[in-house]
Amino acid sequence: ALVIIISQQLIVDQATGNYMLNEAGSAIATVDGNSGVALTSAAFGSAISWFPFVLAIAVILFAFSTMISWSYYGLKAWTYLFGESLITDVTYKAMFLVFVVIGSSMQLGSVIDFSDAMIFAMAFPNVLGMYFLLPVVKRELDEYWADYKAGRLHKSGHAANRS
């Protein structure tokens, strides 16, 4: 779906004249220097006068729903690490609100760079953990296939009697 949306956006921007390929045909040069949501708003606004207002509402709702989901995900990770209590809950929520204020006062590029760095910081230990759990996963998979081939599995996929 994302590929279709991006492809459609590029068609709309080009049809409205809001961006053009450079002489080499490799990079996009915008007419007004717009990018991101501003480019989308200008492109659709040139054909549908009221669309920038609809887009503004959609972007605000998307940003708000993203903050809610990241807050919930972060809170669950935080309470997993530090335990569930009122103190850990309030501490995380206060830190989250401080970072929302800091993030809203920064340039978008800096926020995205920080976000990408934090996602990498979460991914790295997970990949490392998967590497160390590989022997356990291999052993469990071998046991599963042995039970499957021997016909010892119920419909639920669990072995009836493992000796």
Coordinates of C-alpha atoms in Angstrom, one line a residue:
A1 CA 0.0 0.0 0.0
L2 CA 2.8 2.4 0.8
V3 CA 4.4 1.9 -2.6
I4 CA 1.0 2.8 -4.2
I5 CA 0.6 5.9 -2.1
I6 CA 4.1 7.1 -2.8
S7 CA 3.8 6.4 -6.5
Q8 CA 0.5 8.2 -6.6
Q9 CA 2.0 11.2 -4.8
L10 CA 4.8 11.4 -7.3
I11 CA 2.3 11.4 -10.2
V12 CA 0.2 14.1 -8.5
D13 CA 3.2 16.3 -7.7
Q14 CA 4.5 16.0 -11.3
A15 CA 1.1 16.6 -12.9
T16 CA 0.6 19.8 -10.9
G17 CA 4.1 21.0 -11.7
N18 CA 5.3 21.1 -8.1
Y19 CA 8.4 19.1 -8.8
M20 CA 10.5 18.2 -11.7
L21 CA 13.5 15.9 -12.4
N22 CA 16.8 17.7 -12.7
E23 CA 18.7 17.8 -15.9
A24 CA 20.4 14.4 -15.2
G25 CA 16.9 13.0 -14.5
S26 CA 18.1 11.6 -11.2
A27 CA 17.0 14.0 -8.4
I28 CA 13.8 15.8 -7.7
A29 CA 13.9 19.6 -7.7
T30 CA 10.8 21.3 -6.2
V31 CA 9.5 24.5 -7.6
D32 CA 9.0 26.4 -4.4
G33 CA 11.5 24.5 -2.3
N34 CA 8.8 22.6 -0.6
S35 CA 9.2 19.0 0.7
G36 CA 7.2 16.5 2.6
V37 CA 3.8 17.5 3.7
A38 CA 4.2 21.0 2.3
L39 CA 4.9 19.6 -1.1
T40 CA 1.9 17.3 -0.9
S41 CA -0.3 20.2 0.3
A42 CA 0.8 22.4 -2.5
A43 CA 0.3 19.7 -5.1
F44 CA -3.2 18.8 -4.1
G45 CA -4.1 22.4 -3.2
S46 CA -3.4 23.5 -6.8
A47 CA -6.2 21.2 -7.9
I48 CA -8.5 21.1 -4.9
S49 CA -8.6 24.4 -3.0
W50 CA -9.8 22.9 0.4
F51 CA -7.5 19.9 0.4
P52 CA -4.6 21.5 2.5
F53 CA -7.1 21.8 5.4
V54 CA -8.0 18.1 5.2
L55 CA -4.3 17.2 4.9
A56 CA -3.5 19.3 7.9
I57 CA -6.1 17.5 10.0
A58 CA -4.9 14.1 8.7
V59 CA -1.3 14.9 9.6
I60 CA -2.2 16.1 13.1
L61 CA -4.3 13.0 13.8
F62 CA -1.5 10.8 12.4
A63 CA 1.1 12.5 14.6
F64 CA -1.1 12.2 17.6
S65 CA -1.9 8.6 17.1
T66 CA 1.8 7.9 16.5
M67 CA 2.6 9.5 19.8
I68 CA 0.0 7.5 21.6
S69 CA 1.2 4.2 20.1
W70 CA 4.9 4.9 20.8
S71 CA 4.0 6.0 24.4
Y72 CA 2.2 2.8 25.0
Y73 CA 4.9 0.6 23.5
G74 CA 7.6 2.5 25.4
L75 CA 5.6 2.2 28.7
K76 CA 5.3 -1.5 28.3
A77 CA 9.0 -1.9 27.6
W78 CA 9.8 0.4 30.6
T79 CA 7.6 -1.5 33.0
Y80 CA 9.1 -4.8 31.8
L81 CA 12.6 -3.5 32.6
F82 CA 11.8 -1.7 35.9
G83 CA 8.6 -3.4 37.1
E84 CA 5.0 -2.2 37.3
S85 CA 4.4 0.4 40.0
L86 CA 3.0 3.9 40.2
I87 CA 6.5 5.4 40.5
T88 CA 7.8 3.7 37.3
D89 CA 4.6 4.6 35.5
V90 CA 4.7 8.3 36.4
T91 CA 8.5 8.5 35.8
Y92 CA 8.1 7.1 32.2
K93 CA 5.1 9.4 31.4
A94 CA 7.0 12.5 32.7
M95 CA 10.0 11.6 30.7
F96 CA 7.9 11.0 27.6
L97 CA 6.2 14.4 28.0
V98 CA 9.5 16.1 28.4
F99 CA 10.7 14.5 25.2
V100 CA 7.5 15.5 23.4
V101 CA 8.1 19.1 24.3
I102 CA 11.8 18.9 23.3
G103 CA 11.0 17.2 20.1
S104 CA 8.3 19.7 19.2
S105 CA 10.8 22.5 19.5
M106 CA 13.5 20.8 17.3
Q107 CA 13.9 20.6 13.6
L108 CA 12.1 17.6 12.0
G109 CA 15.3 16.2 10.7
S110 CA 16.9 16.1 14.1
V111 CA 13.8 14.3 15.6
I112 CA 13.9 11.7 12.8
D113 CA 17.6 11.2 13.3
F114 CA 17.2 10.7 17.0
S115 CA 14.2 8.4 16.5
D116 CA 16.2 6.3 14.0
A117 CA 19.1 6.0 16.4
M118 CA 16.8 4.8 19.2
I119 CA 15.1 2.2 17.0
F120 CA 18.6 1.0 16.1
A121 CA 19.5 1.0 19.8
M122 CA 16.5 -1.3 20.4
A123 CA 17.1 -3.5 17.4
F124 CA 20.8 -4.2 18.1
P125 CA 20.3 -6.1 21.4
N126 CA 17.4 -8.0 19.9
V127 CA 19.5 -9.2 17.0
L128 CA 22.2 -10.1 19.4
G129 CA 19.7 -12.1 21.5
M130 CA 18.4 -13.9 18.5
Y131 CA 22.0 -14.9 17.6
F132 CA 22.5 -16.4 21.1
L133 CA 19.2 -18.1 21.1
L134 CA 19.8 -19.7 17.7
P135 CA 21.0 -23.1 19.3
V136 CA 17.8 -23.3 21.4
V137 CA 15.6 -22.5 18.4
K138 CA 17.4 -25.1 16.3
R139 CA 17.0 -27.7 19.0
E140 CA 13.3 -27.0 19.4
L141 CA 12.7 -27.0 15.7
D142 CA 14.5 -30.4 15.4
E143 CA 12.3 -31.8 18.2
Y144 CA 9.2 -30.5 16.5
W145 CA 10.1 -32.1 13.1
A146 CA 11.0 -35.4 14.8
D147 CA 7.6 -35.4 16.6
Y148 CA 5.8 -34.4 13.3
K149 CA 7.5 -37.2 11.3
A150 CA 6.7 -39.7 14.1
G151 CA 3.0 -38.6 14.2
R152 CA 3.1 -37.6 17.8
L153 CA 1.5 -34.2 17.4
H154 CA -2.0 -33.2 18.3
K155 CA -4.0 -30.7 16.2
S156 CA -2.6 -27.9 18.5
G157 CA 0.9 -28.7 17.3
H158 CA 2.1 -30.0 20.7
A159 CA 3.6 -33.5 21.2
A160 CA 1.4 -36.0 23.0
N161 CA 4.2 -37.8 24.8
R162 CA 7.8 -36.7 24.5
S163 CA 10.2 -39.2 26.0

